[in-house]
N, CA, C and O atoms as a MOPAC input file, in Angstrom:
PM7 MOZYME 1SCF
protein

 N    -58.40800 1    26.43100 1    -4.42900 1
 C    -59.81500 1    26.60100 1    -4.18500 1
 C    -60.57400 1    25.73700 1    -5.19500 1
 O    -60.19800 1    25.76100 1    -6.36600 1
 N    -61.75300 1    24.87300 1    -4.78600 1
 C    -62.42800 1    24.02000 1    -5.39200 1
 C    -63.39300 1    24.80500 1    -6.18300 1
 O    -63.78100 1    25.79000 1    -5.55500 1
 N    -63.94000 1    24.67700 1    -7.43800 1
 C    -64.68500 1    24.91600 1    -8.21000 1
 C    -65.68600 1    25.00900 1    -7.39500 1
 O    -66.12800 1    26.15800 1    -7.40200 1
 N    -66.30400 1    24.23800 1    -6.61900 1
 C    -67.90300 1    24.53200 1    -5.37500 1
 C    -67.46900 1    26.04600 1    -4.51300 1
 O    -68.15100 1    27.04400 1    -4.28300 1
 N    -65.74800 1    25.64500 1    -4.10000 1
 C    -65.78300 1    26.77700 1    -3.18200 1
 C    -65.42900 1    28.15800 1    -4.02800 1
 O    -65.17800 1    29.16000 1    -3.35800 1
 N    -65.40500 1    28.23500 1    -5.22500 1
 C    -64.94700 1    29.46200 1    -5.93200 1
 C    -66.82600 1    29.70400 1    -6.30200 1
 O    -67.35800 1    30.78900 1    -6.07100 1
 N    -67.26400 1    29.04000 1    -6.62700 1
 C    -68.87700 1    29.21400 1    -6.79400 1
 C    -69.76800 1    29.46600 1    -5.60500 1
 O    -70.75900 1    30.17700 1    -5.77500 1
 N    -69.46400 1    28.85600 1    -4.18800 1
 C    -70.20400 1    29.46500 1    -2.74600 1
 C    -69.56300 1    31.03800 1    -2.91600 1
 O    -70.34000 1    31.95500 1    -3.18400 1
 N    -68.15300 1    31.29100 1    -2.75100 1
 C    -67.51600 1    32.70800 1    -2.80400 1
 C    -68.16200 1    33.48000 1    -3.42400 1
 O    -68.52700 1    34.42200 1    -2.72100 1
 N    -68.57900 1    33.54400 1    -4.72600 1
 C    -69.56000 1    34.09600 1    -5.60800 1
 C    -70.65000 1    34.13600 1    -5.32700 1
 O    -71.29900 1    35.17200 1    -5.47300 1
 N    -70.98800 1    33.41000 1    -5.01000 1
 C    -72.68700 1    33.72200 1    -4.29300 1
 C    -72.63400 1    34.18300 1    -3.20800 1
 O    -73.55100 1    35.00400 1    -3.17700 1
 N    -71.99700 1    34.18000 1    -2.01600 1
 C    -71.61400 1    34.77700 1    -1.20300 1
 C    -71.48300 1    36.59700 1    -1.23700 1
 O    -72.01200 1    37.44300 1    -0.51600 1
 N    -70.59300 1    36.71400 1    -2.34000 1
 C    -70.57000 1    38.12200 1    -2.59100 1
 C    -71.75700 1    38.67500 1    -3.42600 1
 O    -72.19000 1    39.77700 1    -3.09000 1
 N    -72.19000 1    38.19300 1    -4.21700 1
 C    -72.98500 1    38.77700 1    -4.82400 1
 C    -74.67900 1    38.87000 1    -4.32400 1
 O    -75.69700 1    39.26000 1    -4.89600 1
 N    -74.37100 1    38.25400 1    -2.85000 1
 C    -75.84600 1    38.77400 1    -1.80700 1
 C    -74.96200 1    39.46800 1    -1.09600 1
 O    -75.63400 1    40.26600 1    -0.44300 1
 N    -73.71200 1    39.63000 1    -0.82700 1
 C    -73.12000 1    40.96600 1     0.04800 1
 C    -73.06100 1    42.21200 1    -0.95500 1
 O    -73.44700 1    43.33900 1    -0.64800 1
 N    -72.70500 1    41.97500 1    -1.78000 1
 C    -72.14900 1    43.28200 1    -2.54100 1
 C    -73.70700 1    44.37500 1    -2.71500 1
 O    -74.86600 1    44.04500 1    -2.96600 1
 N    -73.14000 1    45.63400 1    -2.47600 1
 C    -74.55700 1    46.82000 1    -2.78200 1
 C    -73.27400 1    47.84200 1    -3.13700 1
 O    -72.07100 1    48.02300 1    -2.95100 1
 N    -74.71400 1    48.47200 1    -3.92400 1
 C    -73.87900 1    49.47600 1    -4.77300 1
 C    -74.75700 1    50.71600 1    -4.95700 1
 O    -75.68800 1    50.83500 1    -5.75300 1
 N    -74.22900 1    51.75800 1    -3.94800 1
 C    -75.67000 1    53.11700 1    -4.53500 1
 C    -74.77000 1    54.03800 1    -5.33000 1
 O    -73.55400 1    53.85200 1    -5.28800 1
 N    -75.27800 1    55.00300 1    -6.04200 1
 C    -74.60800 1    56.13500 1    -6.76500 1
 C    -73.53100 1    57.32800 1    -6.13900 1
 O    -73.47900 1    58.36800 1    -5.48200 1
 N    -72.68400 1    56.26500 1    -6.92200 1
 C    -71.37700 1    57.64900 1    -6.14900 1
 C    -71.09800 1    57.19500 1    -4.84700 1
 O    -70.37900 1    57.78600 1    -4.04100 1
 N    -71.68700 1    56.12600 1    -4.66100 1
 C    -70.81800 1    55.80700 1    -2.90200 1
 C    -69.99900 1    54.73900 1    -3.22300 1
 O    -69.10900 1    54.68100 1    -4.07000 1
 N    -70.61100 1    53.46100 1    -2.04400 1
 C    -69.72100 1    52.29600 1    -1.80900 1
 C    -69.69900 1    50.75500 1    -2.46100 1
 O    -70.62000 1    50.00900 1    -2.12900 1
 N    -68.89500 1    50.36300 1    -3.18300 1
 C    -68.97400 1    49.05800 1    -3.44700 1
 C    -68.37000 1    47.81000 1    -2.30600 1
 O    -67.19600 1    47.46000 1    -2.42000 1
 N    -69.05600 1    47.32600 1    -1.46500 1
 C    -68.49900 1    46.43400 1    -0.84800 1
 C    -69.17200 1    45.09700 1    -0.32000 1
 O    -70.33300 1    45.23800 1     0.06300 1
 N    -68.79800 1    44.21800 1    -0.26200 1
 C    -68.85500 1    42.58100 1    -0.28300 1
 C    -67.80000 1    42.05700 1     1.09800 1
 O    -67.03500 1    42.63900 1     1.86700 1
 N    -68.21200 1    40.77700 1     0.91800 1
 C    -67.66000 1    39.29400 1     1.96800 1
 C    -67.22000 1    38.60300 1     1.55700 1
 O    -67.96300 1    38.38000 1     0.60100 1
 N    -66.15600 1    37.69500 1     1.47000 1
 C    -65.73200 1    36.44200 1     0.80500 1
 C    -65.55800 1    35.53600 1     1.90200 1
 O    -64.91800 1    35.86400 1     2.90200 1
 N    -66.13600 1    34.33000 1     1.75700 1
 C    -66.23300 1    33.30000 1     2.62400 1
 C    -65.70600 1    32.58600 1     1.94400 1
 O    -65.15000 1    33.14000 1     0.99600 1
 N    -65.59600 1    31.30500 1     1.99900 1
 C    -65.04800 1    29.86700 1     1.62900 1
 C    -66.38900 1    29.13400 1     2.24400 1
 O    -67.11500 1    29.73200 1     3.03800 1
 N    -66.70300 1    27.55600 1     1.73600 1
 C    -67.90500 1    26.80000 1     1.80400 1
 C    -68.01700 1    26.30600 1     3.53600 1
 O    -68.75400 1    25.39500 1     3.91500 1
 N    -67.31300 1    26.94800 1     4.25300 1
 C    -67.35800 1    26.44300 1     5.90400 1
 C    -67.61000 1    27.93900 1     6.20100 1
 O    -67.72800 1    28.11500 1     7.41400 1
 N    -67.72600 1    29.02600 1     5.50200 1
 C    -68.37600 1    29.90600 1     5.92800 1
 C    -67.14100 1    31.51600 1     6.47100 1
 O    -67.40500 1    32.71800 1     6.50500 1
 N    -65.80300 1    30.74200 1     6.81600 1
 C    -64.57900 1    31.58800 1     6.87600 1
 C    -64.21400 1    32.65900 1     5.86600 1
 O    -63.90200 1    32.43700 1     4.69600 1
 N    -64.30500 1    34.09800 1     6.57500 1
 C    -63.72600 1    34.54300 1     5.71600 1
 C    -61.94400 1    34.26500 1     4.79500 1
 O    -60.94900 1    33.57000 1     4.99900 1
 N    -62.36000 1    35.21300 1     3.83600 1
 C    -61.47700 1    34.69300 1     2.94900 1
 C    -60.23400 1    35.48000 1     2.41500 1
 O    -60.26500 1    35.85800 1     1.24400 1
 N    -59.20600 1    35.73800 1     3.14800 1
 C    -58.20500 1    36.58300 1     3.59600 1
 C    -57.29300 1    37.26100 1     1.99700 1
 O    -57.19700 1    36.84600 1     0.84200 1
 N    -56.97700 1    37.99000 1     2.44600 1
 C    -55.53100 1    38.69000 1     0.86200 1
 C    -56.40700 1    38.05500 1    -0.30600 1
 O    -55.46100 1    37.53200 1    -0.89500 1
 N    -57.58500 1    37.69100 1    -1.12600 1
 C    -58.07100 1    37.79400 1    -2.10400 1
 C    -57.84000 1    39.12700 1    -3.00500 1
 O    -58.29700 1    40.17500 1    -2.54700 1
 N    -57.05300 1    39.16700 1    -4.45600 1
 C    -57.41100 1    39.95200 1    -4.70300 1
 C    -58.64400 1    40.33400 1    -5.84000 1
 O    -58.78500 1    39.70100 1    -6.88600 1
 N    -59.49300 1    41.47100 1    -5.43900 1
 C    -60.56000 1    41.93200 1    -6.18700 1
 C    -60.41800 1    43.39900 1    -6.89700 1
 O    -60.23700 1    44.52000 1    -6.42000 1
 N    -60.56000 1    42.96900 1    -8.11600 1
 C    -60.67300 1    43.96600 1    -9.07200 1
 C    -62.25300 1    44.24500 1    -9.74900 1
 O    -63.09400 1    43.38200 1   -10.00300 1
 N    -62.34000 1    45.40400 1    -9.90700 1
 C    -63.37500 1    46.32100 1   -10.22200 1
 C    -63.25300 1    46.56300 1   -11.70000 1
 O    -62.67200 1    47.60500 1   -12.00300 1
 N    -63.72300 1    45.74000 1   -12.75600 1
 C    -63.69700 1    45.85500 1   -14.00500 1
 C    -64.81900 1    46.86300 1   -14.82300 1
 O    -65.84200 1    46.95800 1   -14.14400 1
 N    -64.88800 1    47.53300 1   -15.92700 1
 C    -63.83500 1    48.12700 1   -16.60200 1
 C    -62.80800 1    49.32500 1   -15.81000 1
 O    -61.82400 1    49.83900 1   -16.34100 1
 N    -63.21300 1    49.55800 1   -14.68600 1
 C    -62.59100 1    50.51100 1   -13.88100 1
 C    -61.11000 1    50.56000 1   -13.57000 1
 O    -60.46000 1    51.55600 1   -13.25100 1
 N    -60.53500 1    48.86200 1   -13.76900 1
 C    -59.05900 1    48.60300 1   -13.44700 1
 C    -58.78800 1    48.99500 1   -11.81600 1
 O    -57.65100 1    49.14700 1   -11.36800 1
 N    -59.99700 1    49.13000 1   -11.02000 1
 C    -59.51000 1    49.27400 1    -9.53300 1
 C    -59.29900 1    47.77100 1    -8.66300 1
 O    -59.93200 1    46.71900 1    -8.75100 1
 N    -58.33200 1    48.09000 1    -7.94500 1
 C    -57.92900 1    46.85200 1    -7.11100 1
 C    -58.03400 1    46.84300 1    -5.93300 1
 O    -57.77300 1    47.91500 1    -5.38600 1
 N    -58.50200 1    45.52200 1    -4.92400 1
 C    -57.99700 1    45.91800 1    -3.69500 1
 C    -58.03700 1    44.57800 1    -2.85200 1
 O    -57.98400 1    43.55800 1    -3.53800 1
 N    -58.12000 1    44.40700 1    -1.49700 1
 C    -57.84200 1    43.19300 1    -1.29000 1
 C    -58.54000 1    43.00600 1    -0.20500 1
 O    -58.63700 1    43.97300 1     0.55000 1
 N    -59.24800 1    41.65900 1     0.19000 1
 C    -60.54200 1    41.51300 1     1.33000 1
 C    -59.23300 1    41.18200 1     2.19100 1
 O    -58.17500 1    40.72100 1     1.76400 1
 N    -59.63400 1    41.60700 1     3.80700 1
 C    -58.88000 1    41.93400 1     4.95000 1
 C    -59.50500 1    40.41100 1     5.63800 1
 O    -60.02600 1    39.38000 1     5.21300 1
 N    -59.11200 1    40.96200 1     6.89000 1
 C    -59.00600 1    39.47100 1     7.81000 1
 C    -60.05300 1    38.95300 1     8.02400 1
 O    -60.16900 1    37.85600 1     8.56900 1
 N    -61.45500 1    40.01900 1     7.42700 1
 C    -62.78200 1    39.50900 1     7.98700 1
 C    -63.57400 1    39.39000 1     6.73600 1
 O    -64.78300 1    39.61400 1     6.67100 1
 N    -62.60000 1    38.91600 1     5.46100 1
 C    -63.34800 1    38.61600 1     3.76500 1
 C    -63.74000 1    40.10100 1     3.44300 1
 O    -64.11500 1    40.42400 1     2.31600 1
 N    -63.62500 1    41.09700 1     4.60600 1
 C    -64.53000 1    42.30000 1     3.70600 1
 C    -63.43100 1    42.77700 1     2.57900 1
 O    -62.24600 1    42.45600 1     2.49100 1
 N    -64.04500 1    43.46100 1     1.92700 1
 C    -62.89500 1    44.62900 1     0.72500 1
 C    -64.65300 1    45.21200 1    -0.21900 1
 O    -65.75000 1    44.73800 1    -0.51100 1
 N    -63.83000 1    46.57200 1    -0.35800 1
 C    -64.87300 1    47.64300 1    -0.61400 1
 C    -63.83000 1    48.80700 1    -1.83600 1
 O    -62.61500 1    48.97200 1    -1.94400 1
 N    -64.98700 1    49.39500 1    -2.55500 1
 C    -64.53200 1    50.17700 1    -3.71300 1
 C    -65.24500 1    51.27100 1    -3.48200 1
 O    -66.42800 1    51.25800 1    -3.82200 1
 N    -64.63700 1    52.55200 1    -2.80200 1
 C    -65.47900 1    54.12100 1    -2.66200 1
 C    -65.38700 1    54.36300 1    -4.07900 1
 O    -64.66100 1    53.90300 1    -4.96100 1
 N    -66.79500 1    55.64600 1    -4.05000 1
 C    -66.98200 1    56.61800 1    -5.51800 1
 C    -67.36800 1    55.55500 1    -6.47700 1
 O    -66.88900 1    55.65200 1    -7.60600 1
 N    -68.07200 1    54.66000 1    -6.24700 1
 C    -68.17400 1    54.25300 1    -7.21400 1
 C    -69.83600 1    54.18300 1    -7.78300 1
 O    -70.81200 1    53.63300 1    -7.27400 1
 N    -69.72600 1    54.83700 1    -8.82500 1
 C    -71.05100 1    55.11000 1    -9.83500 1
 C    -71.91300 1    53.74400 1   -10.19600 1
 O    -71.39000 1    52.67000 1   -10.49200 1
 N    -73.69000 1    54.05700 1   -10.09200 1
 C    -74.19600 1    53.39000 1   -10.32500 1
 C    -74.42300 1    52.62500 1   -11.74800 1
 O    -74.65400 1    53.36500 1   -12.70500 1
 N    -74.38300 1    51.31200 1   -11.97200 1
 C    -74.04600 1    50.92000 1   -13.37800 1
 C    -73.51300 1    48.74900 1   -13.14400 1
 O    -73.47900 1    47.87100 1   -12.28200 1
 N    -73.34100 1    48.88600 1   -14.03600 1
 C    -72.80700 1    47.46600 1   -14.59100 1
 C    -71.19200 1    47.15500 1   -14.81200 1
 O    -70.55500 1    47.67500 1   -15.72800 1
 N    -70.61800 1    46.24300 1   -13.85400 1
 C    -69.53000 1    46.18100 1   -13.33400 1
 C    -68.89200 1    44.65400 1   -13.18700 1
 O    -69.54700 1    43.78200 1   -12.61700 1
 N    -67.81100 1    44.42900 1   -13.63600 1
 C    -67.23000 1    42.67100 1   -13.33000 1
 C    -66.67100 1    42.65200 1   -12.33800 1
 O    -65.80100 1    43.51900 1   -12.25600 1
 N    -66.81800 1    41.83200 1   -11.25100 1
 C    -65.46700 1    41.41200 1   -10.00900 1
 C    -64.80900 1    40.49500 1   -10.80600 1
 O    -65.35000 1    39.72000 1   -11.59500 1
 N    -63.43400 1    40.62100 1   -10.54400 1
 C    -62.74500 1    39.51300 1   -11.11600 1
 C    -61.76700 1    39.69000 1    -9.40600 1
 O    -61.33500 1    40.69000 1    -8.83300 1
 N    -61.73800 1    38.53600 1    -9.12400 1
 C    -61.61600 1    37.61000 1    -7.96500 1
 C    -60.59700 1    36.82800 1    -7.91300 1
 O    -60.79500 1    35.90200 1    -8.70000 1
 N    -59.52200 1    36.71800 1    -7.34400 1
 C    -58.06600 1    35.73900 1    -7.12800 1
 C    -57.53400 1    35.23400 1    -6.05200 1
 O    -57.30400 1    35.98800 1    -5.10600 1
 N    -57.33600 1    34.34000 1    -5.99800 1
 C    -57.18200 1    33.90700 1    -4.31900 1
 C    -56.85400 1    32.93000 1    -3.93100 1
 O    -57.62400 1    32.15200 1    -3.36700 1
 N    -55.26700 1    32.64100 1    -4.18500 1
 C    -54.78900 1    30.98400 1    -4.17800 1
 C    -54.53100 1    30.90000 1    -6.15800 1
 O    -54.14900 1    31.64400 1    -7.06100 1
 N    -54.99900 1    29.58800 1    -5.99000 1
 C    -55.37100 1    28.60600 1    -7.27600 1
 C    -56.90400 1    29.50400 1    -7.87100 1
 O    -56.65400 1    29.71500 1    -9.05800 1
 N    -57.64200 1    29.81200 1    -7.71000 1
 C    -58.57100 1    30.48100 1    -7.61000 1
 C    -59.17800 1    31.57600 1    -8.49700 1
 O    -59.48800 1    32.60700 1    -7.90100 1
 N    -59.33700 1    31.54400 1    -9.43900 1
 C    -59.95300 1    32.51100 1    -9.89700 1
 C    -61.41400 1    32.86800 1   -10.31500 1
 O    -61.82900 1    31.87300 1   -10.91000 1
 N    -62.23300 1    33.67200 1   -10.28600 1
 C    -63.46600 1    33.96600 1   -10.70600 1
 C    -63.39000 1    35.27400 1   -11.24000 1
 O    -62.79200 1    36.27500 1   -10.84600 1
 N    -64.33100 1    34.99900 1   -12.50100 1
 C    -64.42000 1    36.52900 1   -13.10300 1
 C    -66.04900 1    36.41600 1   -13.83700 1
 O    -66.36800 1    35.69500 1   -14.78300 1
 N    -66.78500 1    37.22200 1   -13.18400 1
 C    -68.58500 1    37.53800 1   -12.94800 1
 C    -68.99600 1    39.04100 1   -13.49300 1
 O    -68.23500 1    39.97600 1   -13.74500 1
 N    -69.98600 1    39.00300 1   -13.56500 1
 C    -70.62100 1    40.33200 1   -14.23600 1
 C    -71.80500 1    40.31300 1   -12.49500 1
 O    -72.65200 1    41.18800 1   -12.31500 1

């Protein structure tokens, strides 16, 4: 994954991602042609939760409390790690 396309991915998620109290954390991962972005794995930092966007870029984190949180992001060659 190209440095542009690890930076669209990120922006990408971070206008998908919402987060209310005690519910759902969940996001999209695309690539720069707009495809989702398959077996990525995403972790939920300081929380240590993991999980992995499915065939349609989605992946989501239940129970999760309102607050300040890192994705750290893997996927290929690929890594991103964001606040």
């Amino acid at each position: 994954m190209t440095i542009f396309t690890r930076m669209l991915v990120l922006l990408t998620l971070l206008a998908s991602a919402s987060v209310r109290a005690n519910e759902t954390l969940q996001g999209l991962l695309t690539d720069v042609t707009g495809n989702p972005v398959e077996g990525a794995r995403v972790t939920l930092e300081p929380l240590g939760l993991s999980t992995r966007s499915n065939e349609a870029g989605e992946f989501s984190f239940a129970n999760v409390e309102a607050g300040d949180y890192i994705l750290d992001i893997e996927h290929g060659y690929g890594h991103i790690n964001e606040n």
